[in-house]
Coordinates of C-alpha atoms in Angstrom, one line a residue:
Chain A
M1 CA 8.8 24.4 9.9
V2 CA 7.7 22.5 13.2
E3 CA 10.4 21.1 15.6
N4 CA 9.1 18.2 17.7
P5 CA 11.8 16.4 19.5
M6 CA 9.5 13.3 19.9
Y7 CA 10.2 12.3 16.1
S8 CA 14.0 13.2 16.0
T9 CA 14.8 9.5 15.5
A10 CA 11.9 8.8 12.7
V11 CA 12.8 12.0 10.6
G12 CA 16.5 11.0 11.0
L13 CA 15.9 7.7 9.7
I14 CA 14.0 9.4 6.8
L15 CA 16.9 11.9 6.4
H16 CA 19.6 8.8 6.2
G17 CA 17.1 7.1 3.6
Q18 CA 17.2 10.3 1.6
K19 CA 20.8 10.4 1.8
N20 CA 20.9 6.6 0.7
L21 CA 18.4 7.7 -2.1
R22 CA 20.8 10.0 -3.6
D23 CA 24.0 8.2 -3.0
Q24 CA 23.2 4.6 -4.0
G25 CA 19.8 4.7 -5.5
V26 CA 18.2 2.3 -3.1
R27 CA 15.0 0.9 -4.8
R28 CA 11.6 2.4 -3.5
I29 CA 8.6 0.3 -3.1
S30 CA 6.1 2.2 -1.0
R31 CA 3.4 2.7 -3.6
R32 CA 0.5 5.0 -3.4
S33 CA -2.7 2.8 -3.1
G34 CA -6.4 3.8 -3.7
F35 CA -7.4 1.6 -0.6
P36 CA -4.4 1.8 1.7
W37 CA -6.6 0.6 4.6
V38 CA -7.1 -3.0 2.8
F39 CA -3.3 -3.2 2.5
G40 CA -3.2 -2.7 6.1
K41 CA -5.9 -5.1 7.5
V42 CA -4.4 -7.6 5.1
R43 CA -0.8 -6.9 6.9
S44 CA -2.8 -7.4 10.1
L45 CA -4.7 -10.1 9.6
F46 CA -2.2 -12.2 8.0
G47 CA 1.0 -11.0 9.3
K48 CA 2.9 -10.7 5.9
S49 CA 1.3 -8.6 3.0
D50 CA 0.7 -10.9 -0.4
D51 CA 3.6 -9.7 -2.5
Chain B
M1 CA 7.9 2.1 -11.3
S2 CA 7.1 6.0 -11.6
S3 CA 9.0 9.0 -10.3
Y4 CA 6.2 9.5 -7.9
E5 CA 6.8 6.5 -6.2
E6 CA 10.7 7.0 -6.1
D7 CA 9.9 9.8 -3.6
V8 CA 8.5 8.4 -0.6
L9 CA 10.2 7.5 1.8
V10 CA 9.3 5.3 5.0
A11 CA 11.0 4.9 8.5
I12 CA 9.9 3.1 11.7
D13 CA 11.3 4.1 14.9
I14 CA 10.8 0.6 16.9
G15 CA 11.2 2.4 20.6
T16 CA 11.0 0.8 24.0
T17 CA 7.4 2.6 24.8
K18 CA 6.1 3.4 21.3
I19 CA 6.7 2.3 17.5
C20 CA 6.4 5.3 15.2
C21 CA 6.2 5.1 11.4
L22 CA 7.0 7.9 9.5
V23 CA 5.9 8.6 5.7
A24 CA 7.7 11.5 3.9
E25 CA 7.5 12.7 0.2
Q26 CA 10.8 14.3 -1.3
T27 CA 10.1 17.9 -2.4
E28 CA 11.3 19.0 -5.6
D29 CA 13.8 21.1 -3.4
R30 CA 15.4 17.9 -1.8
G31 CA 13.3 18.8 1.4
L32 CA 10.9 16.7 3.3
N33 CA 7.3 16.9 3.3
I34 CA 5.8 14.7 6.0
K35 CA 2.6 12.7 4.9
A36 CA 1.7 10.8 8.0
I37 CA 2.9 9.9 11.2
G38 CA 1.4 6.4 12.3
S39 CA 2.3 5.1 16.1
A40 CA 1.2 2.4 18.6
P41 CA 2.4 1.6 22.0
S42 CA 5.1 -0.8 22.2
V43 CA 5.1 -3.4 24.6
G44 CA 7.5 -6.5 23.2
L45 CA 11.2 -4.4 23.7
S46 CA 13.3 -4.1 26.5
M47 CA 16.5 -2.0 26.0
G48 CA 16.5 -1.9 22.4
R49 CA 16.0 -6.1 22.5
V50 CA 12.8 -7.9 21.2
I51 CA 11.6 -9.5 24.5
D52 CA 8.1 -10.6 22.8
M53 CA 8.2 -11.1 19.0
G54 CA 4.3 -11.5 18.6
A55 CA 3.5 -8.0 20.6
T56 CA 6.4 -6.4 18.0
V57 CA 5.1 -7.8 15.3
N58 CA 1.5 -6.5 16.0
A59 CA 2.7 -3.3 17.1
I60 CA 4.9 -2.4 14.0
C61 CA 1.7 -3.5 12.1
K62 CA -0.5 -0.9 13.6
A63 CA 1.7 1.9 13.4
V64 CA 2.4 0.8 9.8
E65 CA -1.3 0.6 9.2
D66 CA -2.1 4.2 11.0
A67 CA 0.5 5.5 8.8
S68 CA -1.0 4.1 5.6
E69 CA -4.3 5.0 6.5
K70 CA -3.3 8.6 6.9
S71 CA -1.2 8.8 3.9
G72 CA -2.8 6.9 1.4
Y73 CA 0.2 5.3 0.6
D74 CA 0.9 1.4 1.0
C75 CA 4.1 1.3 2.9
Q76 CA 6.1 -2.0 2.0
S77 CA 9.6 -1.3 2.7
A78 CA 11.1 1.1 5.4
F79 CA 14.2 2.1 7.2
I80 CA 14.8 1.1 10.7
G81 CA 16.0 2.2 13.6
I82 CA 18.4 0.0 16.1
A83 CA 19.5 0.9 19.4
G84 CA 20.6 -0.6 22.7
E85 CA 23.3 -1.6 25.0
H86 CA 24.2 -4.6 22.6
I87 CA 25.7 -2.0 20.3
N88 CA 29.0 -1.1 20.7
G89 CA 31.7 1.4 19.0
I90 CA 35.1 0.7 18.1
K91 CA 37.7 3.0 16.5
V92 CA 40.3 1.4 13.8
R93 CA 42.6 2.5 11.4
G94 CA 43.7 1.4 7.9
S95 CA 46.6 2.1 5.8
V96 CA 47.4 1.8 2.5
A97 CA 50.0 3.1 -0.5
V98 CA 48.5 5.5 -3.0
R99 CA 48.8 3.8 -6.6
T100 CA 49.1 6.7 -9.0
G101 CA 50.2 9.6 -6.6
I102 CA 47.0 10.9 -6.4
V103 CA 43.9 9.4 -4.0
A104 CA 41.4 8.2 -5.9
Q105 CA 38.0 6.0 -4.5
D106 CA 40.0 3.1 -4.9
D107 CA 42.6 3.7 -2.6
V108 CA 40.0 4.9 0.0
D109 CA 37.9 1.6 -0.5
R110 CA 41.4 -0.3 0.0
A111 CA 42.2 1.8 3.5
M112 CA 38.5 1.0 4.7
K113 CA 39.3 -2.7 4.0
S114 CA 42.6 -2.6 5.5
A115 CA 40.9 -1.0 8.4
M116 CA 38.3 -3.6 8.7
I117 CA 40.7 -6.5 9.1
M118 CA 39.5 -6.8 12.8
N119 CA 38.5 -9.0 15.4
I120 CA 34.9 -9.3 15.6
P121 CA 33.1 -11.4 18.2
S122 CA 31.4 -14.7 16.7
N123 CA 28.0 -13.7 18.2
C124 CA 28.2 -9.8 16.7
Q125 CA 28.1 -8.4 13.3
V126 CA 29.0 -4.8 11.7
L127 CA 26.1 -2.4 11.6
S128 CA 27.9 0.5 10.0
K129 CA 31.1 1.8 9.4
I130 CA 31.8 5.6 9.5
P131 CA 35.1 7.1 8.5
L132 CA 36.1 9.9 11.1
E133 CA 39.2 11.3 9.2
Y134 CA 41.6 10.8 6.6
H135 CA 45.6 11.3 6.7
V136 CA 47.6 12.0 3.5
D137 CA 51.2 11.2 4.2
D138 CA 51.6 14.1 7.1
L139 CA 48.5 15.9 6.3
V140 CA 45.6 15.3 9.0
G141 CA 42.3 15.9 9.7
I142 CA 41.1 15.4 6.0
V143 CA 37.4 15.2 5.5
N144 CA 37.7 14.0 1.6
P145 CA 41.1 12.8 0.3
I146 CA 40.0 12.0 -3.5
G147 CA 42.4 14.4 -5.7
M148 CA 44.8 15.0 -3.3
R149 CA 48.4 14.2 -3.8
G150 CA 50.6 11.8 -1.6
A151 CA 52.4 8.5 -1.2
K152 CA 50.5 7.2 2.0
L153 CA 46.5 7.1 3.0
E154 CA 45.4 6.4 6.6
I155 CA 41.8 6.0 7.6
F156 CA 40.2 6.3 11.1
V157 CA 36.9 4.3 11.0
H158 CA 34.2 4.4 14.1
V159 CA 32.7 0.8 13.4
F160 CA 29.7 0.3 15.0
T161 CA 28.9 -3.6 15.9
V162 CA 25.7 -5.1 17.0
D163 CA 24.8 -8.6 18.8
S164 CA 23.7 -10.8 15.8
N165 CA 20.6 -12.4 17.8
S166 CA 19.3 -9.2 18.9
F167 CA 19.7 -7.4 15.4
D168 CA 18.2 -11.0 13.4
D169 CA 14.9 -10.7 15.9
L170 CA 14.4 -7.1 15.2
R171 CA 14.7 -7.6 11.4
Q172 CA 12.4 -10.7 11.6
C173 CA 9.7 -8.8 13.4
V174 CA 9.7 -6.3 10.6
D175 CA 9.5 -9.2 7.7
D176 CA 7.0 -11.0 9.7
A177 CA 5.0 -7.5 9.9
G178 CA 5.3 -7.9 6.0
L179 CA 7.8 -5.1 5.4
Q180 CA 11.0 -5.4 3.5
I181 CA 13.8 -3.5 5.3
D182 CA 15.8 -0.8 3.1
D183 CA 18.5 -0.6 5.4
V184 CA 19.2 -0.5 9.1
Y185 CA 20.6 2.6 10.8
L186 CA 21.9 3.6 14.5
E187 CA 18.9 5.5 16.2
S188 CA 21.3 7.7 18.2
I189 CA 23.1 8.6 15.0
A190 CA 19.8 8.9 12.9
S191 CA 18.5 11.5 15.7
A192 CA 21.7 13.6 15.5
E193 CA 21.4 13.9 11.4
A194 CA 17.9 15.2 12.2
V195 CA 18.7 17.6 15.2
L196 CA 22.5 18.5 15.4
T197 CA 23.6 21.5 13.2
P198 CA 27.0 21.1 11.4
A199 CA 28.5 23.7 14.2
E200 CA 27.5 22.0 16.8
K201 CA 29.0 18.9 15.7
Q202 CA 32.2 20.6 14.9
Q203 CA 32.7 22.3 18.2
G204 CA 31.9 19.2 20.3
V205 CA 28.2 18.2 21.1
A206 CA 26.4 15.7 23.2
L207 CA 23.1 14.8 21.8
L208 CA 20.8 13.2 24.7
D209 CA 17.8 11.3 23.3
I210 CA 15.7 10.8 26.0
G211 CA 12.9 8.5 24.9
G212 CA 10.5 6.7 27.2
G213 CA 12.5 3.7 28.1
T214 CA 16.1 4.4 27.3
C215 CA 18.4 7.5 27.0
D216 CA 20.9 7.4 24.0
M217 CA 23.9 9.6 24.0
A218 CA 25.9 10.4 21.2
V219 CA 28.7 12.5 20.9
Y220 CA 30.3 14.3 18.3
V221 CA 33.9 16.1 18.0
N222 CA 35.3 17.7 14.7
G223 CA 32.0 17.0 12.8
A224 CA 32.4 13.1 13.7
I225 CA 30.4 10.4 15.7
H226 CA 33.1 9.7 18.4
H227 CA 31.3 8.0 21.2
I228 CA 27.8 6.4 22.1
H229 CA 26.3 5.4 25.1
E230 CA 23.0 4.0 26.2
V231 CA 21.2 4.0 29.9
A232 CA 18.1 2.2 30.5
L233 CA 16.4 5.3 32.2
G234 CA 13.8 7.5 30.5
G235 CA 10.4 8.9 30.7
D236 CA 8.8 5.5 32.0
Y237 CA 11.3 5.6 34.8
L238 CA 10.1 9.2 35.9
T239 CA 6.6 8.0 35.9
R240 CA 7.6 4.8 37.9
I241 CA 9.2 7.0 40.7
L242 CA 6.5 9.3 40.7
S243 CA 4.2 6.4 41.0
T244 CA 6.2 4.7 43.9
A245 CA 6.6 7.7 45.9
L246 CA 3.1 9.1 46.0
N247 CA 1.6 5.5 46.0
I248 CA -0.6 6.2 42.9
S249 CA -1.0 4.0 39.9
W250 CA 1.1 4.2 37.0
E251 CA -1.6 5.5 34.8
T252 CA -2.2 8.2 37.3
A253 CA 1.5 9.1 37.6
E254 CA 1.9 9.4 34.0
L255 CA -1.0 11.6 33.5
L256 CA -0.1 13.9 36.5
K257 CA 3.7 14.0 34.9
L258 CA 2.1 15.0 31.2
S259 CA -0.3 17.5 32.9
H260 CA 1.8 19.2 35.8
G261 CA 5.0 17.7 35.2
C262 CA 8.1 19.8 36.1
C263 CA 11.7 18.9 37.1
H264 CA 12.9 22.4 38.3
E265 CA 11.6 24.2 41.1
G266 CA 12.7 27.6 39.9
L267 CA 10.2 27.2 37.2
I268 CA 6.9 26.8 39.9
D269 CA 5.6 30.5 40.7
E270 CA 3.7 28.9 43.4
D271 CA 2.7 25.8 45.2
Y272 CA -1.1 24.2 44.8
G273 CA -2.3 20.9 45.3
I274 CA -3.8 18.5 42.8
D275 CA -6.5 15.9 43.2
V276 CA -5.5 12.5 41.6
A277 CA -7.1 9.2 42.2
S278 CA -5.5 7.2 45.0
L279 CA -3.8 3.5 44.2
D280 CA -7.2 1.7 44.9
G281 CA -9.0 4.3 42.4
L282 CA -11.8 4.8 45.2
N283 CA -10.9 8.0 46.8
T284 CA -8.4 11.0 45.7
V285 CA -5.2 12.0 47.0
N286 CA -4.1 15.8 47.2
V287 CA -0.4 16.4 46.0
G288 CA 1.6 19.4 46.1
V289 CA 3.2 20.4 42.7
S290 CA 6.3 21.2 44.3
N291 CA 6.3 17.8 45.7
V292 CA 6.0 16.4 42.1
C293 CA 8.6 18.6 41.1
Q294 CA 11.0 17.3 43.7
I295 CA 10.5 13.7 42.8
L296 CA 10.9 14.6 39.0
G297 CA 13.7 16.6 39.4
K298 CA 15.7 13.5 41.4
G299 CA 15.0 11.1 38.8
V300 CA 16.1 13.8 35.9
Q301 CA 19.2 14.6 37.9
N302 CA 19.8 10.6 38.1
I303 CA 19.5 10.2 34.6
Y304 CA 21.8 13.0 34.3
G305 CA 24.4 11.8 36.6
H306 CA 24.5 8.3 34.8
L307 CA 25.2 10.3 31.6
S308 CA 27.6 13.0 32.8
N309 CA 29.9 10.0 34.6
N310 CA 30.0 8.4 31.1
L311 CA 31.2 11.4 29.6
I312 CA 34.0 11.5 32.2
Q313 CA 34.8 7.8 31.8
S314 CA 34.9 7.9 28.4
G315 CA 37.3 10.8 28.1
Y316 CA 34.9 13.6 26.5
D317 CA 34.0 15.6 29.0
D318 CA 36.4 18.0 28.0
V319 CA 35.9 18.4 24.3
V320 CA 31.9 18.5 24.7
R321 CA 31.0 22.2 24.6
N322 CA 27.3 22.1 24.0
V323 CA 24.3 19.5 25.2
V324 CA 21.3 19.4 23.0
L325 CA 18.2 17.5 24.2
T326 CA 15.6 15.6 22.0
G327 CA 13.1 12.7 22.5
G328 CA 10.2 12.7 24.1
T329 CA 10.9 13.3 27.5
S330 CA 12.9 16.3 26.5
L331 CA 9.4 18.1 26.7
L332 CA 9.1 17.7 30.4
M333 CA 9.3 21.2 31.7
G334 CA 12.6 22.1 33.4
M335 CA 14.9 19.8 31.5
P336 CA 17.1 22.1 29.8
E337 CA 17.0 24.4 33.2
L338 CA 18.3 21.5 35.3
G339 CA 20.5 20.2 32.2
L340 CA 22.2 23.8 32.5
E341 CA 22.9 23.5 36.3
Y342 CA 23.9 19.8 36.0
F343 CA 26.3 19.9 32.9
N344 CA 27.4 23.7 33.2
R345 CA 27.2 24.2 28.9
Q346 CA 25.2 25.6 26.7
I347 CA 21.9 23.6 26.5
R348 CA 18.9 23.7 24.3
V349 CA 15.9 21.1 23.4
G350 CA 16.0 20.0 19.6
G351 CA 14.0 18.8 17.4
P352 CA 13.7 18.0 13.6
N353 CA 12.4 20.8 11.2
F354 CA 9.8 19.5 9.0
R355 CA 6.9 20.6 6.8
G356 CA 3.7 18.7 5.8
A357 CA 0.2 17.9 6.3
M358 CA 1.1 16.5 9.9
A359 CA 3.2 19.2 11.3
E360 CA 0.5 21.2 12.7
W361 CA -0.8 18.0 14.2
S362 CA 2.5 16.9 15.6
K363 CA 3.2 20.1 17.3
T364 CA 1.4 19.2 20.8
P365 CA 2.3 15.7 21.4
C366 CA 1.4 16.1 25.4
I367 CA -0.8 18.1 27.4
P368 CA 1.2 21.3 28.1
P369 CA 1.5 22.1 31.9
P370 CA -1.0 25.0 33.1
W371 CA 2.1 27.6 33.3
A372 CA 3.5 26.7 29.8

C-alpha cells in the first residue's frame, strides 16, 4: 500500500466511479486490447476513436 | 461485455500543470488495483478553465495513450474531474410532508426536488448536489431518514454549480480526445474521498490540495462537505518567485525546488551553497540553501495566508480541528511543519492508499532533497 499525494484527485475520481458503478450500475466500456498502442496512435492522429 | 471489462475504471485529472490518466481494476474484495498511471504536461488550462482547446486535447490524448500502453487497456470512457474559481457552492433546504408516516425513498426524492427549486444564473448549471443532513419532525442531524417515522421531512443540500461555458469546453476537449465521459466530479471532493478518514470529516477538517497551478480547499464538518475555495497559487508560483528572486530561469528554479527545496528553516541543519546555471546559461550562480528556504517559506506562507483568511471569512475557522495537505506540492519539505505553525492545528500530509503494479513506481514522484 502506497500513499502518494500527487494522485489523490485521480484516485478519488476512481473511487467515485467505483461508487457510481455500485449504486447506479454505470456502463463500462474500457476494453482490454491486444494492441493498445494502436488505439492510442489512432486517437492521437485523428483526434477521435473510430467507434 | 464480459465481467472483466466491467471491473475497469479510468479517471482523468485535468490539472493546470499536468494531466494524469489512471487505470484501475476492481479487485474481488472491492479494493482497487492500479494498473497504470499515464501523464502529460498540461499547457492549455488556467485556473481550471480551458484557454487552449487544441493543446488540452493533445495533452489528454498523450496521458491516455501513456496509460493505455502501460495497462494494456484501450481507454474509451473516463471519469473526469473539474476544478476552478468558476465553481460555486450553495446550501439549500427542501421540505415535504411524509406520505405514509414512514419516510420512503419517494419522500426523499420529493424533498430533494423541493430543495432544487432555486434560481441558478443563466450561465451556470448544476454539477452535483450533496445531501448534508435530514430532519424528520424535530429530530435533526439524520444521515439516512428512510424507514423513520414522522410527518415532515426536511433536507439540507449542498449544491455545486459550474460555469456552463467552462464546463462545456472541458467536455468538448475530452470528446475531441476520443473519450466518452462516464461522469464529471468536483476535484476537491474527489481528493477528499481518497485522502480523508471518516473520523476527520466528522471532527472538522480542511483538506488543502496543493497542485502545480492551484490550491483547492475543501472543508468537512459533521461528515459532510460544507465549503470549497480555490486560489491560483501552487507549486508553479513557488518556482516563479524562486526564479525571480535568484534571477535564474524557470527551469533551473524548478529543478532547484525539486532537488533542494525546503520551506521551513528549522529542517536545515547546515547552510551550504549550490551551483546552478545563470539566467543566460553561460555561467553558474552559487545560491545558499537557507536563502532558497527563506524564499520558498515566504511563498508557502502566502498560500497558507490566503486559505487561512478564507477560513475566517467563511466562518469555518472555529470548527476546523485538523488540516490535511495533499497534491504534488505538499511533498515539498517543510510543508506540514510550516502549516502547523501557521494554522496551529493537527496537520498531516495525506495520499491515497492503493495497490497494484504502478504503486512502487509512483512512490518517488520527485527527486528527494539530500537530507530526506
